[in-house]
Coordinates of C-alpha atoms in Angstrom, one line a residue:
X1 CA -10.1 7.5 1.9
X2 CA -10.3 5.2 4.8
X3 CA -7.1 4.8 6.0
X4 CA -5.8 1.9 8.9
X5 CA -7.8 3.6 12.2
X6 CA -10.9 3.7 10.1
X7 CA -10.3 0.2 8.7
X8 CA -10.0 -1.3 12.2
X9 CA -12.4 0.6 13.6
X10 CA -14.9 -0.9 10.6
X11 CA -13.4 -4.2 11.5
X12 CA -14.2 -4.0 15.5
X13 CA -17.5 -2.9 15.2
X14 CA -18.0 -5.8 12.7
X15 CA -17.0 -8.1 15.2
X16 CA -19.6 -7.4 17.9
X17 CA -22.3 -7.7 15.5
X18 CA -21.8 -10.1 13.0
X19 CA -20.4 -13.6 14.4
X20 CA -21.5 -16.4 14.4
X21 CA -25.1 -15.2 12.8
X22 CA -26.2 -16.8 9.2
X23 CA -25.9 -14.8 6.2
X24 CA -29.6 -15.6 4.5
X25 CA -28.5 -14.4 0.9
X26 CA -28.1 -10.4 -0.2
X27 CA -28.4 -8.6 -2.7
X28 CA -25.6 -6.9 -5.8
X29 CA -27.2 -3.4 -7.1
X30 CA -23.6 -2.5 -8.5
X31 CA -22.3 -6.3 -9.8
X32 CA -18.9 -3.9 -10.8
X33 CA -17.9 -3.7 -7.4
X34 CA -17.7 -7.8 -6.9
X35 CA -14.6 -8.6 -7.9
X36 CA -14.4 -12.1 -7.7
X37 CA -16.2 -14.5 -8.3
X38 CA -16.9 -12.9 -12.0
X39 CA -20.9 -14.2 -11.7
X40 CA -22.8 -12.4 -8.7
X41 CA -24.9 -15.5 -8.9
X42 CA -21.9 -17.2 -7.6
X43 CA -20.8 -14.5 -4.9
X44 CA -24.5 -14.1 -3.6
X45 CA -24.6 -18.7 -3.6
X46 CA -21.3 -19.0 -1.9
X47 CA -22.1 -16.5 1.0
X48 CA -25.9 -18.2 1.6
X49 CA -25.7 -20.1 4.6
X50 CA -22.5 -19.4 5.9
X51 CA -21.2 -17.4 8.9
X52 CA -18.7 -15.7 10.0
X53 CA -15.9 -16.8 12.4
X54 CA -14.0 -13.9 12.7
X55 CA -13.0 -10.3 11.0
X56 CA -9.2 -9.6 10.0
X57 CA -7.5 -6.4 8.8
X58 CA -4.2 -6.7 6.6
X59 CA -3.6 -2.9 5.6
X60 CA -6.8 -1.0 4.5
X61 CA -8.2 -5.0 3.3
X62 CA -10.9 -6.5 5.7
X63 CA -11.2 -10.0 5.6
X64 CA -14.2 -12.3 7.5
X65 CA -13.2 -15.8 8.0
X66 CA -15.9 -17.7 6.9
X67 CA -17.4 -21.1 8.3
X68 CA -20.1 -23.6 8.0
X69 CA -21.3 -26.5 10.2
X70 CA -20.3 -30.0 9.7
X71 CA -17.5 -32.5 9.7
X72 CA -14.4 -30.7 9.3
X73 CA -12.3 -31.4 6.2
X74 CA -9.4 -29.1 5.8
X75 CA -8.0 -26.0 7.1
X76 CA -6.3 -23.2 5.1
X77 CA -3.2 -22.1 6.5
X78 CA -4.5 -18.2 8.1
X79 CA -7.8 -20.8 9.5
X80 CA -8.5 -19.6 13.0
X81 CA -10.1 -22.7 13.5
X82 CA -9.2 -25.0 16.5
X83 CA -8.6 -28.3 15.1
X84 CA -11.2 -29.7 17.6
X85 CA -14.0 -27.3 15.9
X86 CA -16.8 -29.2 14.2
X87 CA -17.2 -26.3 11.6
X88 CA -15.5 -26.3 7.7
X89 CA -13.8 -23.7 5.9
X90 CA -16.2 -22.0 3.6
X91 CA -13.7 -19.5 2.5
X92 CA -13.3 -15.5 3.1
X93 CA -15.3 -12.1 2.0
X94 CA -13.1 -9.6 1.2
X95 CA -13.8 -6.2 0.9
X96 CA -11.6 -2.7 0.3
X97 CA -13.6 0.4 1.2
X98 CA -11.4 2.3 -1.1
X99 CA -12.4 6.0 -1.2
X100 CA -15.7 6.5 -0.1
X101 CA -16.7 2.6 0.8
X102 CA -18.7 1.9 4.0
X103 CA -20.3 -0.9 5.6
X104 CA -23.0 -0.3 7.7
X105 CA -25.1 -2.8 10.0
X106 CA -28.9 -2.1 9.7
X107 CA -32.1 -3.8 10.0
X108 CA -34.0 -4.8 6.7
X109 CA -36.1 -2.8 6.7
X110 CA -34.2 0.3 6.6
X111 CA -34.4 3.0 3.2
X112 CA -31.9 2.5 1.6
X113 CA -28.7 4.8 0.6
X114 CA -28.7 6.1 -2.8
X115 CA -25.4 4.7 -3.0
X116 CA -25.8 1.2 -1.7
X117 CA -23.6 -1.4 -4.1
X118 CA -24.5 -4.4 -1.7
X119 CA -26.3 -6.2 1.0
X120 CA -25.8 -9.0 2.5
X121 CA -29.1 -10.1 4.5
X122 CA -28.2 -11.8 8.0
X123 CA -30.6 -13.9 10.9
X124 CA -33.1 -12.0 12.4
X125 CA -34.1 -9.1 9.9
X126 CA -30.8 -7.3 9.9
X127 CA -28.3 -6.8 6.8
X128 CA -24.5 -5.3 6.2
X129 CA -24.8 -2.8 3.6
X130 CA -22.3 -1.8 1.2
X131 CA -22.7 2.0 0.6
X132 CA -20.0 3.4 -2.0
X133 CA -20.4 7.2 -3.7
X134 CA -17.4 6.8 -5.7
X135 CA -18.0 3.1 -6.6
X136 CA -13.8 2.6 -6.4
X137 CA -14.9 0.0 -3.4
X138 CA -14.7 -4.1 -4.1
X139 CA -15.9 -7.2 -2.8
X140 CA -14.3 -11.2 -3.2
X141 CA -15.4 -14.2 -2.1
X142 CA -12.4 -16.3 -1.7
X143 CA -12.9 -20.5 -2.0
X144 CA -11.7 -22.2 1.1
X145 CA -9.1 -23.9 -1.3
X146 CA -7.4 -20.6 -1.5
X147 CA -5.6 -18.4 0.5
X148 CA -6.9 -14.4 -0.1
X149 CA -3.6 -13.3 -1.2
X150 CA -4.7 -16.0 -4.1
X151 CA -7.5 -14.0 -5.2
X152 CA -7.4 -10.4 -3.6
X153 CA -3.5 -9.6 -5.2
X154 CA -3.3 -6.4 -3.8
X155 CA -2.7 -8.2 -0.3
X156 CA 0.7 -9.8 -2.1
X157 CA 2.0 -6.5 -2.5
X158 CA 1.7 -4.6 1.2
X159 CA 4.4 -4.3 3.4
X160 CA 4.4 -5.4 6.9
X161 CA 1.0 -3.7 9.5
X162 CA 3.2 -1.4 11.7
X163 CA 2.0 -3.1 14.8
X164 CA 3.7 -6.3 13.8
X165 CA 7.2 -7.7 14.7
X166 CA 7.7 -7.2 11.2
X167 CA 7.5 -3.6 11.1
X168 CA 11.1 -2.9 13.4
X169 CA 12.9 0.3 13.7
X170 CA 15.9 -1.9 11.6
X171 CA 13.4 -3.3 9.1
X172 CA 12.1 0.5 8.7
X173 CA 16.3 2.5 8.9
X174 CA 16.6 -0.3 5.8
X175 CA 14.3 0.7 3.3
X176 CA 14.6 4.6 3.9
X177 CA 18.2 4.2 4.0
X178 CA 19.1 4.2 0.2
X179 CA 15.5 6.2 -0.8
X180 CA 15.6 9.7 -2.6
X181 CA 11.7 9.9 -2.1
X182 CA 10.8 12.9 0.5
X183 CA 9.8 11.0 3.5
X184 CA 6.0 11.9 3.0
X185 CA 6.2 10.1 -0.4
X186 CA 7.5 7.0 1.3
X187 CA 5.1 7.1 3.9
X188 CA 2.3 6.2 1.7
X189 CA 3.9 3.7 -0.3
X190 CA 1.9 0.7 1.0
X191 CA 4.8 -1.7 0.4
X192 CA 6.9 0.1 2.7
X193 CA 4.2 0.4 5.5
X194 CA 0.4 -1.0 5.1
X195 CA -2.4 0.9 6.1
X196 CA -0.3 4.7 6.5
X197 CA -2.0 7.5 4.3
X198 CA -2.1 11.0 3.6
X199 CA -4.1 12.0 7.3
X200 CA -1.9 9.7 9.7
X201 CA 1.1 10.5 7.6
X202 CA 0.9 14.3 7.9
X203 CA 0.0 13.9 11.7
X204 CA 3.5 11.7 12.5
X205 CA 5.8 13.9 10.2
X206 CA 4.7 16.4 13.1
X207 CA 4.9 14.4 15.8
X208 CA 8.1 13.4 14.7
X209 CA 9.5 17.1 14.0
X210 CA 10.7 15.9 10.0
X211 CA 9.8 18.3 7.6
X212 CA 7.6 16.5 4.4
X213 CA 10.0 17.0 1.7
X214 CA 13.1 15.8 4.0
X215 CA 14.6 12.7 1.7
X216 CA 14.4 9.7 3.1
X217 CA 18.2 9.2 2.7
X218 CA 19.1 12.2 4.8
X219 CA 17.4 10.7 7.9
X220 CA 19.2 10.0 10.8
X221 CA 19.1 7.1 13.0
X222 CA 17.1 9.1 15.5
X223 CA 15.0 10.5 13.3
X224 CA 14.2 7.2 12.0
X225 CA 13.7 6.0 15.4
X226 CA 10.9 9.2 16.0
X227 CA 9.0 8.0 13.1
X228 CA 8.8 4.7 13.9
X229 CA 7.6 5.2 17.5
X230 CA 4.8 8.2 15.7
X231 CA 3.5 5.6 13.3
X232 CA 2.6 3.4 16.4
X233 CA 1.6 5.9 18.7
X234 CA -0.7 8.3 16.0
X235 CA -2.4 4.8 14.8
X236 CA -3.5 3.7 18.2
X237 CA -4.8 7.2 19.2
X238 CA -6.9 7.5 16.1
X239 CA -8.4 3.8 16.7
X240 CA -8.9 4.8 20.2
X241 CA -10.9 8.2 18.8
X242 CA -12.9 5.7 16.1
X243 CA -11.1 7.2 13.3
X244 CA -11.0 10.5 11.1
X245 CA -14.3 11.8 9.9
X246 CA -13.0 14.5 7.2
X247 CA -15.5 13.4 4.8
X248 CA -18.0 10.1 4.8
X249 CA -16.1 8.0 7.0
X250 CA -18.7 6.1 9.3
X251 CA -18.4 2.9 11.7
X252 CA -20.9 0.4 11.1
X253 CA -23.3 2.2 13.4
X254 CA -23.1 5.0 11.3
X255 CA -21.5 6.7 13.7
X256 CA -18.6 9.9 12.8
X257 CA -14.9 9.1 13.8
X258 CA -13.7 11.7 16.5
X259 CA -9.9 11.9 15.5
X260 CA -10.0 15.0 13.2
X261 CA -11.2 17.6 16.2
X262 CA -7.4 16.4 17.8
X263 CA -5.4 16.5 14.6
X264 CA -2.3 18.1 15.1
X265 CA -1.8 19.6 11.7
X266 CA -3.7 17.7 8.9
X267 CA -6.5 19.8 6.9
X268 CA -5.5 22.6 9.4
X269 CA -3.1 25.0 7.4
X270 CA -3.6 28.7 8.0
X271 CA -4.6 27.7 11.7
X272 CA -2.3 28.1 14.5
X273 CA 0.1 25.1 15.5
X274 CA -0.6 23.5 18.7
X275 CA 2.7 23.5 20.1
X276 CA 4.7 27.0 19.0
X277 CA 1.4 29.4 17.6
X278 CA 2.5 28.9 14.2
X279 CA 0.9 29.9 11.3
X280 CA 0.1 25.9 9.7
X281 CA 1.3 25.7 5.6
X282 CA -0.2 23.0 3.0
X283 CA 2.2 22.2 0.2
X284 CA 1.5 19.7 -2.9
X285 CA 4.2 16.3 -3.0
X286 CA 3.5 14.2 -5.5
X287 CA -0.2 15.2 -6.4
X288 CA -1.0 14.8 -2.3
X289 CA -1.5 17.7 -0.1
X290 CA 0.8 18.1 3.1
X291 CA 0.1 20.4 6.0
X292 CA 3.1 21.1 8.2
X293 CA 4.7 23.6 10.9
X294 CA 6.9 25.3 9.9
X295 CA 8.4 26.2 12.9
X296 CA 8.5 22.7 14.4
X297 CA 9.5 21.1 11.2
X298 CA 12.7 22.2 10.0

């Protein structure tokens, strides 16, 4: 599954490509994987003629701002609108990769995918594409009336991006504090952290010397303090890499993340450990595998 680094990767390469150019109209091939509005007659009419102001990631959630031209009317409170812009809210397209989702930037003309769910035809011959194996991926299309937490009400229920002022070493200390989940669990409870799963999670455990099964309650401050600074630091390198390619992940280019050649531990057990020679172990927590030193992981 696309996990934060893969998201914002998505999201980047989204932003070179796709401002400020009309969407012409698309196409649904898999009308289960729009989840709002419930007619695609509705999602495909609503997108027609509109363009894109600007891409957003809340978690694993990717969110285009969404504009037309004329006299401006009203802005929604997340607008990134200047209020001397002559454009109008035309609401938001949200989409959640899920498991296998991608979104891919190609001309027209292209074959398509066996899996292509939908397209979205844009100025000048090109279109995203929606490509999803496992079909688990969704689409909205938010009314400008409405914030996306409105519509999308997974976004109501994620806890704070870890590179936000939200996401402090205090907020973090507070909600491991009185937790009998090992830490791994916690980790990927997206109300505690958004974005953090099972590849990043495994890689910051490490980096952070805490054993998977540690519970969260028999952290110490310091400890605490490692993990905190690890979620930051094991993000940024895997956006700087372009993400994880363990599987199908692809930028919109099509192109394979670069992350998993540097992982430190994560789909790597039987393999030495990169720090002490270590013979690397994989152990099931709650239906999730967890690869770990351990040597450096007591």
């Amino acid at each position: 599954m696309p996990e934060l680094p893969e998201v914002e990767t998505v999201k980047r390469g989204l932003d070179r490509v796709t401002l400020n150019c009309p969407i012409e109209g698309g196409d649904v091939l898999l009308p289960r994987t729009v989840a709002h509005p419930f007619s695609v007659a509705d999602f495909l009419s609503s997108l027609s003629g509109v363009k894109i102001l600007q891409w957003h990631r809340r978690g694993k959630y990717l969110l285009a701002e969404l504009v037309t031209e004329g006299q401006k009317h009203f802005l929604t409170e997340k607008s990134t609108l200047p209020q001397s812009s002559n454009t109008i809210p035309a609401g938001w397209l949200g989409v959640h990769l899920r498991m296998t989702g991608q979104l891919l930037w190609l001309h027209r003309d292209e074959p398509l995918q066996k899996h292509t769910r939908v397209r979205l035809f844009f100025a000048e011959s090109r279109e995203l594409r929606f490509v999803d194996q496992r079909t688990f991926g969704q689409m909205w299309w938010v009314p400008p009336t409405s914030l996306p937490e409105d519509v999308i009400s997974g976004l109501k229920k994620l806890g704070p991006d870890p590179f936000s002022a939200e996401f402090s070493i205090d907020y973090f200390a507070k909600q491991l504090q009185n937790s009998r989940r090992p830490i791994k669990t916690a980790l990927l409870d997206q109300e505690l952290v958004a974005g953090l799963g099972n590849i990043y999670a495994d890689e910051v455990l490490f980096l952070s010397k805490v054993h998977p099964t540690t519970l969260c309650s028999e952290l110490k401050r310091d400890g605490i303090e490692r993990l905190h600074d690890a979620i930051v630091r094991v993000l940024q390198t895997a956006i700087e890499a372009g993400g994880t390619t363990f599987s199908n992940f692809l930028n919109v280019q099509g192109i394979n993340g670069n992350y998993g050649g540097v992982a430190w531990v994560y789909k790597r057990a039987g393999e030495p450990c990169r720090l002490c020679g270590t013979s690397l172990e994989r152990i099931k927590l709650a239906g999730r595998s967890s690869h770990f030193c351990p040597q450096c992981q007591k």
